Coordinates of C-alpha atoms in Angstrom, one line a residue:
X1 CA 24.2 -56.9 59.6
X2 CA 22.2 -54.4 61.7
X3 CA 23.1 -50.8 62.5
X4 CA 21.5 -49.5 65.8
X5 CA 21.4 -45.6 66.3
X6 CA 20.7 -45.3 69.8
X7 CA 20.0 -42.1 72.0
X8 CA 18.4 -44.2 75.1
X9 CA 20.4 -46.0 77.3
X10 CA 17.3 -48.4 78.3
X11 CA 17.4 -49.6 74.5
X12 CA 20.5 -51.6 75.2
X13 CA 19.3 -54.2 77.1
X14 CA 16.7 -54.5 74.7
X15 CA 18.8 -55.0 71.6
X16 CA 21.3 -57.3 73.8
X17 CA 18.3 -59.5 74.4
X18 CA 16.8 -59.9 71.0
X19 CA 17.2 -63.0 69.0
X20 CA 17.8 -60.6 66.0
X21 CA 21.2 -59.2 67.4
X22 CA 24.4 -60.7 66.2
X23 CA 26.9 -59.2 69.0
X24 CA 29.6 -60.4 66.5
X25 CA 28.5 -58.1 63.6
X26 CA 26.2 -55.5 64.5
X27 CA 27.1 -51.9 65.2
X28 CA 26.0 -49.5 67.4
X29 CA 26.2 -45.6 67.3
X30 CA 25.6 -44.1 70.8
X31 CA 24.2 -40.6 70.0
X32 CA 24.2 -40.4 74.0
X33 CA 27.0 -40.8 76.7
X34 CA 24.6 -42.8 78.4
X35 CA 24.3 -45.4 76.0
X36 CA 27.7 -45.5 75.4
X37 CA 28.5 -46.3 79.2
X38 CA 25.8 -48.9 79.0
X39 CA 27.5 -50.6 76.1
X40 CA 30.6 -50.8 78.1
X41 CA 28.7 -52.7 81.0
X42 CA 27.0 -55.0 78.9
X43 CA 29.2 -57.9 77.9
X44 CA 27.0 -59.0 75.1
X45 CA 27.6 -55.9 73.3
X46 CA 31.2 -55.5 71.3
X47 CA 30.8 -53.2 68.6
X48 CA 30.3 -49.9 69.4
X49 CA 31.0 -46.3 69.1
X50 CA 30.1 -42.9 70.6
X51 CA 29.1 -40.6 68.3
X52 CA 32.1 -38.4 68.8
X53 CA 34.5 -41.4 67.2
X54 CA 32.6 -40.9 63.6
X55 CA 33.8 -37.1 63.3
X56 CA 37.3 -35.2 62.8
X57 CA 38.1 -31.6 63.3
X58 CA 38.0 -31.1 59.6
X59 CA 34.5 -33.1 59.6
X60 CA 33.5 -30.4 61.9
X61 CA 34.9 -27.5 60.6
X62 CA 32.8 -28.5 57.3
X63 CA 29.8 -29.1 59.1
X64 CA 29.8 -25.7 60.8
X65 CA 30.3 -24.1 57.2
X66 CA 27.8 -25.8 55.3
X67 CA 25.2 -25.2 57.9
X68 CA 26.1 -21.8 58.3
X69 CA 26.0 -21.6 54.4
X70 CA 22.5 -23.0 54.7
X71 CA 21.3 -20.5 56.9
X72 CA 22.6 -17.3 55.7
X73 CA 22.1 -17.8 51.9
X74 CA 18.5 -19.0 51.5
X75 CA 17.0 -15.4 51.2
X76 CA 19.3 -14.4 48.4
X77 CA 18.7 -14.7 44.8
X78 CA 21.7 -14.1 42.3
X79 CA 23.0 -12.1 45.8
X80 CA 19.7 -10.1 46.1
X81 CA 18.2 -10.4 49.7
X82 CA 14.4 -10.8 48.8
X83 CA 13.5 -10.3 52.6
X84 CA 14.7 -6.8 53.2
X85 CA 11.9 -4.7 54.0
X86 CA 11.4 -1.2 55.7
X87 CA 15.3 -1.3 56.3
X88 CA 15.4 -5.1 58.1
X89 CA 16.8 -7.9 56.3
X90 CA 14.4 -10.5 58.1
X91 CA 16.5 -13.2 56.5
X92 CA 19.7 -11.9 57.9
X93 CA 17.8 -11.5 61.3
X94 CA 16.4 -15.6 61.7
X95 CA 19.8 -17.1 60.6
X96 CA 20.3 -18.2 64.0
X97 CA 16.9 -19.4 64.3
X98 CA 17.9 -22.4 62.4
X99 CA 20.0 -23.7 65.0
X100 CA 18.5 -22.8 68.1
X101 CA 15.1 -22.6 67.7
X102 CA 14.4 -25.7 65.1
X103 CA 18.0 -27.5 65.6
X104 CA 18.6 -28.2 62.0
X105 CA 22.0 -28.4 62.2
X106 CA 22.0 -31.0 64.7
X107 CA 19.9 -33.2 62.2
X108 CA 22.6 -32.4 59.7
X109 CA 25.2 -33.3 62.1
X110 CA 23.1 -36.5 62.7
X111 CA 22.6 -37.4 59.2
X112 CA 26.4 -37.3 58.5
X113 CA 26.6 -39.5 61.4
X114 CA 24.7 -42.1 59.6
X115 CA 26.3 -41.5 56.2
X116 CA 29.6 -41.9 57.6
X117 CA 29.0 -45.3 59.7
X118 CA 27.3 -46.6 56.2
X119 CA 30.7 -45.7 54.9
X120 CA 32.4 -47.4 57.6
X121 CA 30.6 -50.6 57.3
X122 CA 28.8 -50.8 53.7
X123 CA 27.6 -54.4 54.5
X124 CA 24.6 -53.0 56.7
X125 CA 21.3 -53.9 55.7
X126 CA 18.9 -52.9 58.5
X127 CA 18.9 -49.4 60.2
X128 CA 17.3 -49.7 63.4
X129 CA 16.8 -46.4 65.5
X130 CA 15.0 -45.6 68.9
X131 CA 15.2 -41.8 68.0
X132 CA 12.3 -39.9 69.9
X133 CA 10.6 -36.8 70.0
X134 CA 9.9 -37.0 73.8
X135 CA 13.7 -37.5 74.0
X136 CA 15.3 -34.6 72.6
X137 CA 17.9 -33.1 75.2
X138 CA 16.8 -29.6 74.4
X139 CA 14.8 -26.3 74.8
X140 CA 11.9 -26.1 72.3
X141 CA 8.9 -23.5 72.3
X142 CA 6.1 -22.8 70.3
X143 CA 5.8 -26.2 68.9
X144 CA 9.2 -26.6 67.2
X145 CA 9.8 -30.0 68.3
X146 CA 7.4 -30.9 65.3
X147 CA 10.5 -29.9 63.2
X148 CA 13.2 -31.9 64.7
X149 CA 12.1 -34.7 63.4
X150 CA 15.1 -37.5 64.1
X151 CA 12.4 -40.6 62.6
X152 CA 12.0 -38.9 59.6
X153 CA 15.6 -38.3 59.4
X154 CA 16.7 -41.7 59.5
X155 CA 14.1 -43.0 57.4
X156 CA 15.0 -40.6 54.9
X157 CA 18.5 -41.9 55.0
X158 CA 17.3 -45.6 54.9
X159 CA 15.3 -44.5 51.8
X160 CA 18.6 -43.2 50.4
X161 CA 21.1 -46.1 50.8
X162 CA 17.9 -48.2 49.6
X163 CA 18.1 -49.9 53.2
X164 CA 15.7 -51.5 55.6
X165 CA 14.6 -49.1 58.5
X166 CA 12.9 -50.5 62.1
X167 CA 12.1 -48.2 65.1
X168 CA 12.9 -49.4 68.4
X169 CA 10.3 -48.1 71.2
X170 CA 12.7 -47.7 74.5
X171 CA 11.4 -48.8 77.6
X172 CA 11.2 -45.4 79.2
X173 CA 11.8 -41.7 78.0
X174 CA 15.0 -39.4 79.3
X175 CA 13.4 -36.3 80.4
X176 CA 14.6 -33.2 78.5
X177 CA 17.5 -30.9 79.7
X178 CA 15.5 -28.1 79.3
X179 CA 11.7 -28.1 78.4
X180 CA 9.4 -25.0 77.8
X181 CA 7.2 -24.1 80.5
X182 CA 3.5 -24.1 78.6
X183 CA 1.3 -23.8 81.7
X184 CA -0.5 -20.2 82.0
X185 CA -1.0 -18.9 85.4
X186 CA -4.4 -17.2 85.3
X187 CA -3.8 -15.2 88.4
X188 CA -0.4 -13.6 86.5
X189 CA -3.2 -12.0 84.1
X190 CA -4.6 -10.3 87.3
X191 CA -1.1 -9.4 88.4
X192 CA -0.1 -8.3 84.7
X193 CA -3.0 -5.5 85.0
X194 CA -2.1 -4.2 88.3
X195 CA 1.5 -4.2 87.4
X196 CA 0.4 -2.2 84.2
X197 CA -1.3 0.2 86.3
X198 CA 1.6 0.4 88.5
X199 CA 3.8 1.1 85.5
X200 CA 1.3 3.7 84.2
X201 CA 1.3 5.5 87.9
X202 CA 5.3 6.0 87.8
X203 CA 5.6 6.8 84.5
X204 CA 3.1 9.9 85.1
X205 CA 4.9 10.5 88.1
X206 CA 8.6 10.5 86.0
X207 CA 7.2 13.0 83.7
X208 CA 6.0 15.2 86.7
X209 CA 9.9 14.7 88.1
X210 CA 11.1 15.7 84.7
X211 CA 9.2 18.8 84.7
X212 CA 7.2 17.2 81.2
X213 CA 10.4 17.8 78.9
X214 CA 9.6 15.5 76.1
X215 CA 12.7 17.1 74.5
X216 CA 14.9 15.5 77.0
X217 CA 17.1 12.9 75.7
X218 CA 16.8 9.1 77.2
X219 CA 18.6 6.1 77.5
X220 CA 16.6 2.9 77.2
X221 CA 18.7 0.4 79.7
X222 CA 17.7 -3.3 79.3
X223 CA 17.2 -5.0 82.3
X224 CA 18.3 -8.2 84.1
X225 CA 19.3 -9.1 87.4
X226 CA 23.0 -8.4 87.4
X227 CA 22.4 -4.7 86.0
X228 CA 20.4 -3.9 89.4
X229 CA 23.5 -1.8 90.3
X230 CA 22.9 0.3 87.2
X231 CA 19.8 1.9 88.6
X232 CA 21.9 3.5 91.7
X233 CA 23.4 6.2 89.6
X234 CA 22.1 9.2 87.4
X235 CA 18.7 7.4 86.9
X236 CA 16.2 10.2 85.8
X237 CA 16.9 9.7 82.2
X238 CA 16.6 5.9 82.1
X239 CA 13.8 3.7 80.4
X240 CA 13.6 0.2 81.5
X241 CA 11.0 -2.7 80.7
X242 CA 10.3 -3.8 83.9
X243 CA 10.1 -2.9 87.7
X244 CA 13.3 -4.4 89.3
X245 CA 12.7 -5.9 92.8
X246 CA 15.3 -3.6 94.0
X247 CA 12.7 -0.7 93.4
X248 CA 10.0 -2.5 95.0
X249 CA 11.8 -2.7 97.8
X250 CA 13.1 0.5 98.2
X251 CA 10.2 3.4 97.6
X252 CA 12.5 6.0 97.5
X253 CA 13.5 4.7 93.6
X254 CA 9.8 5.4 92.9
X255 CA 11.0 9.2 93.0
X256 CA 14.0 8.8 90.4
X257 CA 12.4 9.9 87.5
X258 CA 12.8 6.1 85.7
X259 CA 10.3 5.5 83.2
X260 CA 9.0 1.8 82.9
X261 CA 8.2 0.8 79.2
X262 CA 8.0 -3.0 77.9
X263 CA 8.7 -2.8 74.1
X264 CA 6.7 -6.2 73.6
X265 CA 3.7 -4.5 75.3
X266 CA 3.5 -1.5 73.3
X267 CA 0.5 -1.4 71.0
X268 CA 1.0 -1.9 67.3
X269 CA -0.5 -3.9 64.2
X270 CA 0.4 -5.6 61.4
X271 CA -0.5 -3.7 58.6
X272 CA -1.9 -4.3 55.2
X273 CA 1.3 -3.5 53.6
X274 CA 3.1 -5.6 56.0
X275 CA 1.2 -8.7 54.8
X276 CA 1.6 -8.1 51.3
X277 CA 5.6 -8.4 52.3
X278 CA 5.0 -11.6 54.0
X279 CA 2.7 -13.3 51.2
X280 CA 5.4 -12.1 48.6
X281 CA 7.7 -13.8 50.4
X282 CA 5.8 -17.0 50.7
X283 CA 5.1 -17.1 46.9
X284 CA 9.0 -16.4 46.8
X285 CA 10.1 -19.3 48.7
X286 CA 7.7 -21.6 46.6
X287 CA 9.0 -20.8 43.6
X288 CA 12.9 -21.2 44.4
X289 CA 14.4 -24.4 44.1
X290 CA 16.9 -24.1 47.2
X291 CA 19.8 -26.2 47.5
X292 CA 20.3 -27.7 50.7
X293 CA 22.5 -30.8 49.7
X294 CA 25.5 -31.8 51.4
X295 CA 27.9 -34.7 50.7
X296 CA 25.0 -36.6 48.7
X297 CA 22.3 -36.4 50.9
X298 CA 19.5 -33.7 50.3
X299 CA 18.1 -31.8 53.3
X300 CA 15.6 -30.2 51.8
X301 CA 12.9 -31.9 53.7
X302 CA 14.2 -30.5 56.7
X303 CA 15.0 -27.0 55.8
X304 CA 12.1 -26.2 53.6
X305 CA 9.4 -26.5 56.1
X306 CA 11.5 -24.3 58.9
X307 CA 11.7 -21.5 56.3
X308 CA 7.9 -21.4 55.5
X309 CA 7.2 -21.7 59.1
X310 CA 9.5 -18.7 59.6
X311 CA 7.7 -16.4 57.1
X312 CA 4.3 -17.4 58.4
X313 CA 4.9 -17.7 62.4
X314 CA 8.0 -16.0 63.2
X315 CA 9.1 -13.2 60.9
X316 CA 5.5 -11.1 61.2
X317 CA 6.6 -11.1 65.1
X318 CA 9.7 -9.5 64.4
X319 CA 8.1 -7.2 62.5
X320 CA 5.6 -6.2 64.9
X321 CA 8.6 -6.0 67.2
X322 CA 10.4 -3.8 64.7
X323 CA 7.1 -1.5 64.7
X324 CA 6.7 -1.1 68.6
X325 CA 10.5 -0.6 68.9
X326 CA 10.5 2.1 67.1
X327 CA 7.7 3.8 68.5
X328 CA 9.4 3.3 72.1
X329 CA 12.3 5.0 70.6
X330 CA 10.7 8.0 69.1
X331 CA 7.8 8.2 71.5
X332 CA 10.8 8.6 74.5
X333 CA 13.5 10.5 72.9
X334 CA 16.0 7.5 72.9
X335 CA 19.5 8.3 72.4
X336 CA 21.2 5.6 73.6
X337 CA 20.3 1.8 73.7
X338 CA 22.2 -0.5 76.0
X339 CA 21.5 -4.0 75.1
X340 CA 23.2 -7.2 76.6
X341 CA 23.4 -9.5 73.6
X342 CA 23.6 -9.0 70.1
X343 CA 23.2 -12.2 68.1
X344 CA 19.5 -12.5 69.5
X345 CA 17.0 -11.9 67.1
X346 CA 14.9 -9.1 68.6
X347 CA 18.5 -7.5 70.0
X348 CA 19.6 -7.7 66.3
X349 CA 16.6 -6.0 65.3
X350 CA 17.3 -3.4 67.6
X351 CA 20.8 -2.6 66.8
X352 CA 19.5 -2.1 63.1
X353 CA 16.8 -0.1 64.0
X354 CA 19.0 2.4 66.2
X355 CA 21.4 2.3 63.4
X356 CA 18.7 3.4 61.0
X357 CA 17.5 6.0 63.3
X358 CA 21.0 7.4 64.5
X359 CA 20.4 6.1 68.1
X360 CA 23.7 4.8 69.7
X361 CA 24.0 1.3 70.9
X362 CA 26.1 0.0 73.5
X363 CA 26.6 -3.8 74.4
X364 CA 27.0 -4.7 77.9
X365 CA 27.2 -8.5 78.4
X366 CA 25.2 -10.0 81.1
X367 CA 28.0 -12.2 81.8
X368 CA 31.7 -13.1 81.3
X369 CA 32.4 -14.0 78.1
X370 CA 34.5 -17.8 78.3
X371 CA 33.0 -20.0 75.0
X372 CA 33.7 -19.8 71.6
X373 CA 31.4 -20.3 69.0
X374 CA 32.0 -22.3 65.9
X375 CA 29.5 -21.1 63.5
X376 CA 29.5 -18.0 62.1
X377 CA 25.7 -17.5 62.5
X378 CA 26.7 -17.2 66.1
X379 CA 28.5 -14.3 65.9
X380 CA 27.3 -10.9 67.2
X381 CA 26.1 -8.3 66.1
X382 CA 27.8 -4.6 65.6
X383 CA 26.9 -2.1 68.2
X384 CA 28.5 1.1 68.1
X385 CA 30.2 0.3 71.4
X386 CA 31.2 -2.5 73.3
X387 CA 32.2 -2.0 77.1
X388 CA 34.7 -4.6 78.1
X389 CA 35.0 -6.0 81.6
X390 CA 38.4 -5.9 81.3
X391 CA 41.6 -5.9 78.5
X392 CA 40.5 -9.1 77.0
X393 CA 38.4 -8.7 73.9
X394 CA 36.5 -11.9 73.1
X395 CA 34.9 -10.6 70.2
X396 CA 37.7 -9.3 67.9
X397 CA 35.7 -9.7 65.1
X398 CA 33.2 -7.4 65.5
X399 CA 35.8 -4.3 64.8
X400 CA 33.9 -1.6 67.0
X401 CA 35.0 0.8 69.9
X402 CA 35.6 -0.7 73.0
X403 CA 35.3 0.9 76.4
X404 CA 37.4 -0.9 79.6
X405 CA 34.9 0.0 82.3
X406 CA 34.3 -3.4 84.1
X407 CA 31.0 -5.5 84.8
X408 CA 28.0 -5.0 87.1
X409 CA 28.5 -8.5 88.2
X410 CA 31.5 -7.6 90.2
X411 CA 30.3 -5.0 92.0
X412 CA 28.5 -6.9 94.4
X413 CA 31.5 -9.1 95.5
X414 CA 33.2 -5.4 96.4
X415 CA 30.4 -4.8 98.6
X416 CA 30.6 -8.2 100.3
X417 CA 34.2 -8.5 100.7
X418 CA 36.6 -11.5 99.8
X419 CA 36.8 -14.5 101.9
X420 CA 39.7 -16.8 103.0
X421 CA 39.1 -20.3 102.9
X422 CA 41.0 -22.2 105.5
X423 CA 39.1 -25.8 105.5
X424 CA 37.2 -27.3 102.5
X425 CA 34.1 -28.7 104.1
X426 CA 31.2 -27.4 101.5
X427 CA 31.9 -28.0 97.7
X428 CA 29.4 -27.0 95.2
X429 CA 29.1 -28.5 91.9
X430 CA 27.6 -26.7 88.9
X431 CA 25.9 -28.3 85.8
X432 CA 27.0 -28.3 82.3
X433 CA 26.8 -25.7 79.8
X434 CA 26.9 -25.5 76.3
X435 CA 25.6 -23.2 73.1
X436 CA 24.6 -26.5 70.8
X437 CA 23.5 -23.6 68.4
X438 CA 26.6 -22.5 68.0
X439 CA 29.2 -25.3 67.8
X440 CA 28.3 -29.1 67.2
X441 CA 31.3 -31.1 68.6
X442 CA 30.8 -30.1 72.2
X443 CA 27.3 -30.9 73.4
X444 CA 27.5 -35.0 73.1
X445 CA 30.0 -34.2 76.7
X446 CA 27.2 -33.3 78.6
X447 CA 26.6 -37.0 80.2
X448 CA 30.4 -37.4 80.5
X449 CA 30.7 -34.6 82.9
X450 CA 28.0 -35.6 85.1
X451 CA 29.5 -39.0 85.3
X452 CA 33.0 -37.1 86.2
X453 CA 31.5 -35.3 88.7
X454 CA 29.1 -37.2 90.0
X455 CA 32.0 -40.2 90.9
X456 CA 33.5 -38.0 93.7
X457 CA 30.1 -37.6 95.7
X458 CA 30.5 -40.7 97.7
X459 CA 34.1 -40.2 98.6
X460 CA 33.4 -36.6 99.2
X461 CA 31.0 -37.5 101.7
X462 CA 32.8 -40.0 103.3
X463 CA 35.5 -37.7 104.2
X464 CA 32.5 -35.5 105.7
X465 CA 32.2 -32.9 102.9
X466 CA 29.0 -31.4 102.5
X467 CA 28.0 -31.5 98.6
X468 CA 25.9 -28.9 97.1
X469 CA 24.5 -29.1 93.4
X470 CA 23.2 -26.2 91.8
X471 CA 21.5 -26.6 88.3
X472 CA 21.2 -23.9 86.2
X473 CA 18.0 -23.8 84.5
X474 CA 17.7 -27.4 83.8
X475 CA 14.6 -29.8 84.3
X476 CA 14.9 -31.3 87.4
X477 CA 13.1 -34.4 86.0
X478 CA 16.3 -34.9 83.7
X479 CA 18.7 -34.7 87.0
X480 CA 16.8 -37.1 88.6
X481 CA 17.3 -39.7 85.9
X482 CA 21.0 -38.8 85.7
X483 CA 21.0 -39.5 89.5
X484 CA 19.1 -42.7 89.1
X485 CA 21.8 -43.7 86.6
X486 CA 25.1 -42.8 88.5
X487 CA 23.0 -44.2 91.6
X488 CA 23.3 -40.7 93.1
X489 CA 21.3 -40.3 96.6
X490 CA 19.4 -37.1 96.1
X491 CA 19.0 -37.5 100.0
X492 CA 22.8 -37.3 101.2
X493 CA 23.2 -33.9 99.0
X494 CA 22.2 -30.4 99.1
X495 CA 20.1 -30.1 95.8
X496 CA 19.5 -26.4 95.5
X497 CA 17.6 -25.0 92.6
X498 CA 16.2 -21.9 94.5
X499 CA 17.8 -18.6 94.2
X500 CA 20.8 -17.1 92.4
X501 CA 24.5 -18.2 92.7
X502 CA 25.7 -15.1 94.7
X503 CA 23.0 -16.0 97.3
X504 CA 25.1 -19.2 98.0
X505 CA 29.0 -17.6 97.9
X506 CA 28.9 -17.2 101.3
X507 CA 28.4 -21.0 102.1
X508 CA 30.9 -23.1 100.4
X509 CA 34.5 -23.6 100.0
X510 CA 35.1 -24.6 97.0
X511 CA 33.3 -24.4 93.4
X512 CA 33.4 -26.9 90.9
X513 CA 31.8 -25.8 87.7
X514 CA 31.9 -25.6 83.7
X515 CA 31.4 -22.8 81.4
X516 CA 30.0 -19.8 83.6
X517 CA 30.2 -16.7 84.9
X518 CA 30.0 -18.0 88.1
X519 CA 33.7 -19.0 87.6
X520 CA 34.7 -15.6 87.9
X521 CA 32.0 -14.8 90.5
X522 CA 33.7 -17.6 92.6
X523 CA 37.3 -15.9 92.3
X524 CA 35.7 -12.4 93.2
X525 CA 34.4 -13.9 96.4
X526 CA 37.7 -15.4 97.1
X527 CA 36.4 -19.1 96.7
X528 CA 38.8 -21.3 95.2
X529 CA 37.2 -22.8 91.8
X530 CA 38.1 -25.9 89.9
X531 CA 37.3 -25.8 86.2
X532 CA 36.0 -29.5 85.1
X533 CA 36.1 -29.7 81.4
X534 CA 35.7 -33.8 80.2
X535 CA 38.2 -35.5 78.4
X536 CA 37.7 -35.3 74.3
X537 CA 36.0 -32.1 74.8
X538 CA 36.9 -29.8 71.8
X539 CA 39.7 -27.3 73.3
X540 CA 38.8 -24.7 71.0
X541 CA 35.6 -23.9 72.5
X542 CA 37.3 -22.5 75.0
X543 CA 38.3 -18.7 75.9
X544 CA 41.0 -17.6 77.9
X545 CA 41.9 -18.2 80.9
X546 CA 39.9 -21.3 80.8
X547 CA 41.9 -22.9 77.6
X548 CA 45.5 -21.5 79.3
X549 CA 48.2 -22.9 81.0
X550 CA 46.7 -25.3 84.0
X551 CA 48.2 -24.5 87.3
X552 CA 48.5 -21.0 86.2
X553 CA 45.9 -19.5 84.3
X554 CA 43.2 -22.2 85.6
X555 CA 43.0 -25.2 87.9
X556 CA 41.4 -27.8 85.3
X557 CA 40.6 -31.1 85.9
X558 CA 38.9 -33.6 83.2
X559 CA 38.2 -36.5 85.4
X560 CA 36.6 -37.3 89.1
X561 CA 39.9 -39.0 90.1
X562 CA 41.8 -35.8 89.3
X563 CA 39.5 -34.1 91.2
X564 CA 39.5 -36.2 94.3
X565 CA 42.9 -36.1 94.3
X566 CA 43.3 -31.8 94.3
X567 CA 40.8 -31.8 96.9
X568 CA 42.3 -34.4 99.1
X569 CA 45.9 -32.2 99.2
X570 CA 43.6 -29.2 99.9
X571 CA 41.1 -30.3 102.4
X572 CA 42.5 -29.5 105.9
X573 CA 45.0 -26.7 104.5
X574 CA 43.7 -25.1 101.6
X575 CA 46.7 -22.4 101.1
X576 CA 47.7 -23.7 97.3
X577 CA 44.2 -22.9 96.2
X578 CA 44.2 -19.5 98.3
X579 CA 47.5 -18.7 96.5
X580 CA 46.1 -19.3 93.4
X581 CA 43.0 -17.2 93.6
X582 CA 44.9 -14.2 95.3
X583 CA 47.5 -14.5 92.3
X584 CA 44.8 -14.6 89.8
X585 CA 42.8 -11.7 91.2
X586 CA 46.4 -9.7 91.1
X587 CA 47.5 -10.9 87.7
X588 CA 44.6 -12.4 85.8
X589 CA 41.3 -10.5 86.6
X590 CA 42.2 -7.2 85.1
X591 CA 42.0 -9.1 81.7
X592 CA 38.7 -10.8 82.2
X593 CA 36.8 -9.0 85.4
X594 CA 38.0 -5.5 85.1
X595 CA 38.7 -3.4 88.4
X596 CA 36.9 -5.1 91.0
X597 CA 36.5 -1.7 92.5
X598 CA 32.6 -1.4 93.1
X599 CA 32.3 1.1 90.4
X600 CA 31.7 -0.8 87.3
X601 CA 28.0 0.5 87.2
X602 CA 28.8 3.9 88.0
X603 CA 31.5 4.3 85.3
X604 CA 28.9 2.3 82.3
X605 CA 26.2 5.0 83.7
X606 CA 28.5 8.0 83.2
X607 CA 29.6 6.6 79.7
X608 CA 25.9 6.1 79.1
X609 CA 25.4 9.7 79.9
X610 CA 28.4 11.4 78.5
X611 CA 27.2 13.8 75.6
X612 CA 23.8 12.7 75.5
X613 CA 22.1 16.2 74.8
X614 CA 24.6 16.6 71.8

């Protein structure tokens, strides 16, 4: 009896045509929803399971707990943290790295899927797999894909159960949804030198404007595109990492007194003492008998190489960043530090270093939270203040002081004004979003989401509706693969992968989205939005209002048929959709989006400046 572990849909035809395949006995586990659809379409395939069929809610609770335990305890011996150095626990800093950069928790999930399949079908004698490093569906940087070795996992599992292992070579590879850009553009090096000279000139100018006042206390403002509005108010005491386009377009902003200091470009070096600490860590982990076992399966072969790589290659970089950060704070007399994330490794270091230096940290989220983590390693760290857009607090566990000041994102929509939709003639679809590194029970539904939205395209086009499709940052080749699988003619739709969402809001009449801040942006612009969450996806992954009462808190569908029904009912007279938008903005927006009076940026800057000189 054969067990087939399949993640590539092209492999199904290879299996069904094989002389060694027994359709009445052999079992296929589909690790990708496209594989599951292929099995449904092939009359020779009888016994198959979608990977999510193997797991219960209790299974996932246990998986999230054990992968948290693995990541949060490896650096402690008898309860003592042996990675603490100069006021920073580097073991704690890299907890999230196991799941986000190395995808170790996904390998544990796959191992559990294999174990459960063997438990369900104890007469299996051969384990077959088409797992490939070239088709991971996930984002990799710095060669971390070598640690996400699914083939080694299957081989180890086959050895554990004393079964034969056979690798099936896929006909073609599925492009990864996200890829790292490893191409180095040499022209950018020249531009970076010119940019450095411009920054130096502007910093000298800032010192002149501020009267060379070295005692003047400053605020370090983490820059991102949504925070440009923050630069319009009381900016003479700001330090930001790079020159935003808004400054380059308006030369008057050169004379505001802003300083430009990128922490990552500050000249610092690893010292002999630092290397002694790193070498001590290497010796320490070599001498520790770590326990990475779960349900009788030993995952040391996954975690031990990751830990050694973290110590040799990642932690030295974090030590260097800590030095660079400390120099920036001291040299620029930083009294307050605004962060836009609090569980990213460098932001975590920032919060801890600021705490050690008595510098206040203020968390202003770069979007609007609508997704709930399931793993503790995904919990945010505690700043001094958390700026809430509205009254809803998505992170009550932080236990930090909060201020309800709004979000800079919404200031733009106050400026451009709200639209009123009279007819639905242009519909935009956004892509599926998931934090696979903070929960394990949702990412497998990614392709199911695409199945549902793509099923509507032909009907919409036949009804004279223009279809817009805007990816997030995904690999275009991945979307081409999906279009081919689902017979979507890319020439008939508007594929828009350039520019930000707000640049298109004036063109569309309806938005279809998954988890995204664009959900709220669309409502702020007066454009109705329908939330698509595929059936089977865990409800507890969503925060309010997305998990609220359908029709009152959110307009939510789970299938293409439901979506077409809503559009057909409102296509020529979308008054019901407009009423929902009006009611949401009046009753719900204060909870999740804030006042939307165009003054959020002003309020945040005013708060940052409060008691700055005390």
